[in-house]
Amino acid sequence: MAIGESGSSATGPSSSSRRLGAAFLGLLHSHVELFGIELQEQKARTVSLLLFAGLALVFALLLLVGLSTLVLILFWDTYRLPAIIGLCVFYTLAAIFCAMRLRAAIFDESSPFNGTLEELANDRERLLP
């Protein structure tokens, strides 16, 4: 009987360690899969944002050139210098505003892999006593 008991106790810890390893690999697999999905979503979102930002920039610059030309044509005979100074002041203020918004957007960016981090935190809470 002593031999049978030592044999069953030897398979007990071995099978529990296998189950623990399998559970760990299952968790790791699901987290890696979630990370991959989130990475693909971020890539698609980034490409879309860059495309539309580039198009918006091109059209905004074309509009800006057209409106600037219109203002200069309208004020060419009477207030040529104040019109040019006004446009320069406007462009300077707009550039400062955009730079401040860009800086705020860069530093306030939330984590792109928020789902993966939340799942890792949940797993840690469940595994710790």
PDB file of C-alpha atoms in Angstrom:
ATOM      1  CA  MET A   1       0.000   0.000   0.000  1.00  0.00           C
ATOM      2  CA  ALA A   2       2.859   2.365   0.693  1.00  0.00           C
ATOM      3  CA  ILE A   3       4.034   1.979  -2.868  1.00  0.00           C
ATOM      4  CA  GLY A   4       0.550   2.735  -4.273  1.00  0.00           C
ATOM      5  CA  GLU A   5       0.216   5.811  -2.080  1.00  0.00           C
ATOM      6  CA  SER A   6       3.581   7.182  -3.137  1.00  0.00           C
ATOM      7  CA  GLY A   7       2.639   6.534  -6.779  1.00  0.00           C
ATOM      8  CA  SER A   8      -0.650   8.430  -6.455  1.00  0.00           C
ATOM      9  CA  SER A   9       0.997  11.301  -4.575  1.00  0.00           C
ATOM     10  CA  ALA A  10       3.609  11.524  -7.312  1.00  0.00           C
ATOM     11  CA  THR A  11       0.954  11.824 -10.014  1.00  0.00           C
ATOM     12  CA  GLY A  12      -1.115  14.265  -7.902  1.00  0.00           C
ATOM     13  CA  PRO A  13       1.360  17.131  -7.865  1.00  0.00           C
ATOM     14  CA  SER A  14       2.419  16.324 -11.393  1.00  0.00           C
ATOM     15  CA  SER A  15      -1.135  16.504 -12.726  1.00  0.00           C
ATOM     16  CA  SER A  16      -1.894  19.663 -10.746  1.00  0.00           C
ATOM     17  CA  SER A  17       1.264  21.302 -12.074  1.00  0.00           C
ATOM     18  CA  ARG A  18       0.235  20.252 -15.571  1.00  0.00           C
ATOM     19  CA  ARG A  19      -3.207  21.756 -15.048  1.00  0.00           C
ATOM     20  CA  LEU A  20      -1.633  24.930 -13.691  1.00  0.00           C
ATOM     21  CA  GLY A  21       0.704  25.080 -16.680  1.00  0.00           C
ATOM     22  CA  ALA A  22      -2.189  24.459 -19.071  1.00  0.00           C
ATOM     23  CA  ALA A  23      -4.235  27.183 -17.389  1.00  0.00           C
ATOM     24  CA  PHE A  24      -1.292  29.572 -17.606  1.00  0.00           C
ATOM     25  CA  LEU A  25      -0.787  28.780 -21.291  1.00  0.00           C
ATOM     26  CA  GLY A  26      -4.521  29.251 -21.896  1.00  0.00           C
ATOM     27  CA  LEU A  27      -4.423  32.666 -20.246  1.00  0.00           C
ATOM     28  CA  LEU A  28      -1.286  33.593 -22.155  1.00  0.00           C
ATOM     29  CA  HIS A  29      -2.857  32.455 -25.426  1.00  0.00           C
ATOM     30  CA  SER A  30      -5.995  34.536 -24.890  1.00  0.00           C
ATOM     31  CA  HIS A  31      -3.958  37.594 -23.939  1.00  0.00           C
ATOM     32  CA  VAL A  32      -1.692  37.282 -26.954  1.00  0.00           C
ATOM     33  CA  GLU A  33      -4.750  36.853 -29.175  1.00  0.00           C
ATOM     34  CA  LEU A  34      -6.399  39.943 -27.641  1.00  0.00           C
ATOM     35  CA  PHE A  35      -3.163  41.889 -28.076  1.00  0.00           C
ATOM     36  CA  GLY A  36      -3.040  40.910 -31.753  1.00  0.00           C
ATOM     37  CA  ILE A  37      -6.635  41.970 -32.331  1.00  0.00           C
ATOM     38  CA  GLU A  38      -6.062  45.312 -30.625  1.00  0.00           C
ATOM     39  CA  LEU A  39      -2.861  45.812 -32.608  1.00  0.00           C
ATOM     40  CA  GLN A  40      -4.736  45.276 -35.892  1.00  0.00           C
ATOM     41  CA  GLU A  41      -7.471  47.697 -34.788  1.00  0.00           C
ATOM     42  CA  GLN A  42      -4.908  50.345 -33.874  1.00  0.00           C
ATOM     43  CA  LYS A  43      -3.122  49.893 -37.192  1.00  0.00           C
ATOM     44  CA  ALA A  44      -6.343  50.328 -39.178  1.00  0.00           C
ATOM     45  CA  ARG A  45      -7.349  53.324 -37.060  1.00  0.00           C
ATOM     46  CA  THR A  46      -3.943  54.958 -37.497  1.00  0.00           C
ATOM     47  CA  VAL A  47      -3.942  54.515 -41.283  1.00  0.00           C
ATOM     48  CA  SER A  48      -7.457  55.950 -41.506  1.00  0.00           C
ATOM     49  CA  LEU A  49      -6.551  58.901 -39.301  1.00  0.00           C
ATOM     50  CA  LEU A  50      -3.424  59.663 -41.323  1.00  0.00           C
ATOM     51  CA  LEU A  51      -5.307  59.463 -44.611  1.00  0.00           C
ATOM     52  CA  PHE A  52      -8.089  61.797 -43.535  1.00  0.00           C
ATOM     53  CA  ALA A  53      -5.691  64.151 -41.773  1.00  0.00           C
ATOM     54  CA  GLY A  54      -3.618  64.439 -44.937  1.00  0.00           C
ATOM     55  CA  LEU A  55      -6.669  65.088 -47.110  1.00  0.00           C
ATOM     56  CA  ALA A  56      -8.033  67.629 -44.648  1.00  0.00           C
ATOM     57  CA  LEU A  57      -4.668  69.382 -44.613  1.00  0.00           C
ATOM     58  CA  VAL A  58      -4.513  69.583 -48.409  1.00  0.00           C
ATOM     59  CA  PHE A  59      -8.045  70.972 -48.721  1.00  0.00           C
ATOM     60  CA  ALA A  60      -7.557  73.384 -45.823  1.00  0.00           C
ATOM     61  CA  LEU A  61      -4.380  74.745 -47.424  1.00  0.00           C
ATOM     62  CA  LEU A  62      -6.147  75.197 -50.760  1.00  0.00           C
ATOM     63  CA  LEU A  63      -8.970  77.041 -49.007  1.00  0.00           C
ATOM     64  CA  LEU A  64      -6.500  79.167 -47.081  1.00  0.00           C
ATOM     65  CA  VAL A  65      -4.651  80.190 -50.235  1.00  0.00           C
ATOM     66  CA  GLY A  66      -7.922  81.046 -51.975  1.00  0.00           C
ATOM     67  CA  LEU A  67      -9.263  83.100 -49.071  1.00  0.00           C
ATOM     68  CA  SER A  68      -5.957  84.906 -48.604  1.00  0.00           C
ATOM     69  CA  THR A  69      -5.882  85.788 -52.265  1.00  0.00           C
ATOM     70  CA  LEU A  70      -9.462  87.054 -52.061  1.00  0.00           C
ATOM     71  CA  VAL A  71      -8.679  89.256 -49.050  1.00  0.00           C
ATOM     72  CA  LEU A  72      -5.584  90.703 -50.732  1.00  0.00           C
ATOM     73  CA  ILE A  73      -7.489  91.401 -53.957  1.00  0.00           C
ATOM     74  CA  LEU A  74     -10.307  93.127 -52.062  1.00  0.00           C
ATOM     75  CA  PHE A  75      -7.991  95.368 -50.038  1.00  0.00           C
ATOM     76  CA  TRP A  76      -5.193  95.864 -52.602  1.00  0.00           C
ATOM     77  CA  ASP A  77      -6.003  99.460 -53.509  1.00  0.00           C
ATOM     78  CA  THR A  78      -6.948 100.827 -50.083  1.00  0.00           C
ATOM     79  CA  TYR A  79      -5.537  98.804 -47.163  1.00  0.00           C
ATOM     80  CA  ARG A  80      -2.856  96.622 -48.672  1.00  0.00           C
ATOM     81  CA  LEU A  81      -0.398  96.622 -45.745  1.00  0.00           C
ATOM     82  CA  PRO A  82      -2.993  96.188 -42.944  1.00  0.00           C
ATOM     83  CA  ALA A  83      -4.563  93.302 -44.850  1.00  0.00           C
ATOM     84  CA  ILE A  84      -1.206  91.520 -45.171  1.00  0.00           C
ATOM     85  CA  ILE A  85      -0.392  92.148 -41.489  1.00  0.00           C
ATOM     86  CA  GLY A  86      -3.864  90.936 -40.461  1.00  0.00           C
ATOM     87  CA  LEU A  87      -3.451  87.717 -42.411  1.00  0.00           C
ATOM     88  CA  CYS A  88      -0.017  87.121 -40.874  1.00  0.00           C
ATOM     89  CA  VAL A  89      -1.373  87.686 -37.356  1.00  0.00           C
ATOM     90  CA  PHE A  90      -4.286  85.340 -38.048  1.00  0.00           C
ATOM     91  CA  TYR A  91      -1.976  82.609 -39.386  1.00  0.00           C
ATOM     92  CA  THR A  92       0.344  82.989 -36.396  1.00  0.00           C
ATOM     93  CA  LEU A  93      -2.513  82.672 -33.889  1.00  0.00           C
ATOM     94  CA  ALA A  94      -3.953  79.689 -35.764  1.00  0.00           C
ATOM     95  CA  ALA A  95      -0.552  77.965 -35.815  1.00  0.00           C
ATOM     96  CA  ILE A  96      -0.074  78.517 -32.062  1.00  0.00           C
ATOM     97  CA  PHE A  97      -3.574  77.188 -31.339  1.00  0.00           C
ATOM     98  CA  CYS A  98      -2.981  74.074 -33.461  1.00  0.00           C
ATOM     99  CA  ALA A  99       0.401  73.437 -31.865  1.00  0.00           C
ATOM    100  CA  MET A 100      -1.113  73.640 -28.379  1.00  0.00           C
ATOM    101  CA  ARG A 101      -3.916  71.239 -29.339  1.00  0.00           C
ATOM    102  CA  LEU A 102      -1.419  68.832 -30.890  1.00  0.00           C
ATOM    103  CA  ARG A 103       0.730  68.885 -27.777  1.00  0.00           C
ATOM    104  CA  ALA A 104      -2.316  68.223 -25.573  1.00  0.00           C
ATOM    105  CA  ALA A 105      -3.407  65.335 -27.813  1.00  0.00           C
ATOM    106  CA  ILE A 106       0.049  63.755 -27.701  1.00  0.00           C
ATOM    107  CA  PHE A 107       0.359  63.868 -23.918  1.00  0.00           C
ATOM    108  CA  ASP A 108      -3.277  62.953 -23.123  1.00  0.00           C
ATOM    109  CA  GLU A 109      -3.345  59.826 -25.254  1.00  0.00           C
ATOM    110  CA  SER A 110      -4.886  56.859 -23.500  1.00  0.00           C
ATOM    111  CA  SER A 111      -3.302  53.442 -23.685  1.00  0.00           C
ATOM    112  CA  PRO A 112      -3.940  51.807 -27.059  1.00  0.00           C
ATOM    113  CA  PHE A 113      -3.972  48.334 -25.480  1.00  0.00           C
ATOM    114  CA  ASN A 114      -6.403  49.091 -22.696  1.00  0.00           C
ATOM    115  CA  GLY A 115      -8.328  45.808 -23.092  1.00  0.00           C
ATOM    116  CA  THR A 116      -5.197  43.690 -22.728  1.00  0.00           C
ATOM    117  CA  LEU A 117      -4.049  45.610 -19.660  1.00  0.00           C
ATOM    118  CA  GLU A 118      -7.482  45.280 -18.031  1.00  0.00           C
ATOM    119  CA  GLU A 119      -7.535  41.526 -18.643  1.00  0.00           C
ATOM    120  CA  LEU A 120      -4.052  41.134 -17.174  1.00  0.00           C
ATOM    121  CA  ALA A 121      -5.108  43.102 -14.082  1.00  0.00           C
ATOM    122  CA  ASN A 122      -8.247  40.951 -13.714  1.00  0.00           C
ATOM    123  CA  ASP A 123      -6.204  37.757 -14.000  1.00  0.00           C
ATOM    124  CA  ARG A 124      -3.726  38.992 -11.420  1.00  0.00           C
ATOM    125  CA  GLU A 125      -6.571  39.763  -8.997  1.00  0.00           C
ATOM    126  CA  ARG A 126      -8.084  36.311  -9.532  1.00  0.00           C
ATOM    127  CA  LEU A 127      -4.788  34.470  -9.077  1.00  0.00           C
ATOM    128  CA  LEU A 128      -3.556  36.314  -6.015  1.00  0.00           C
ATOM    129  CA  PRO A 129      -5.089  35.255  -2.680  1.00  0.00           C
TER     130      PRO A 129
END
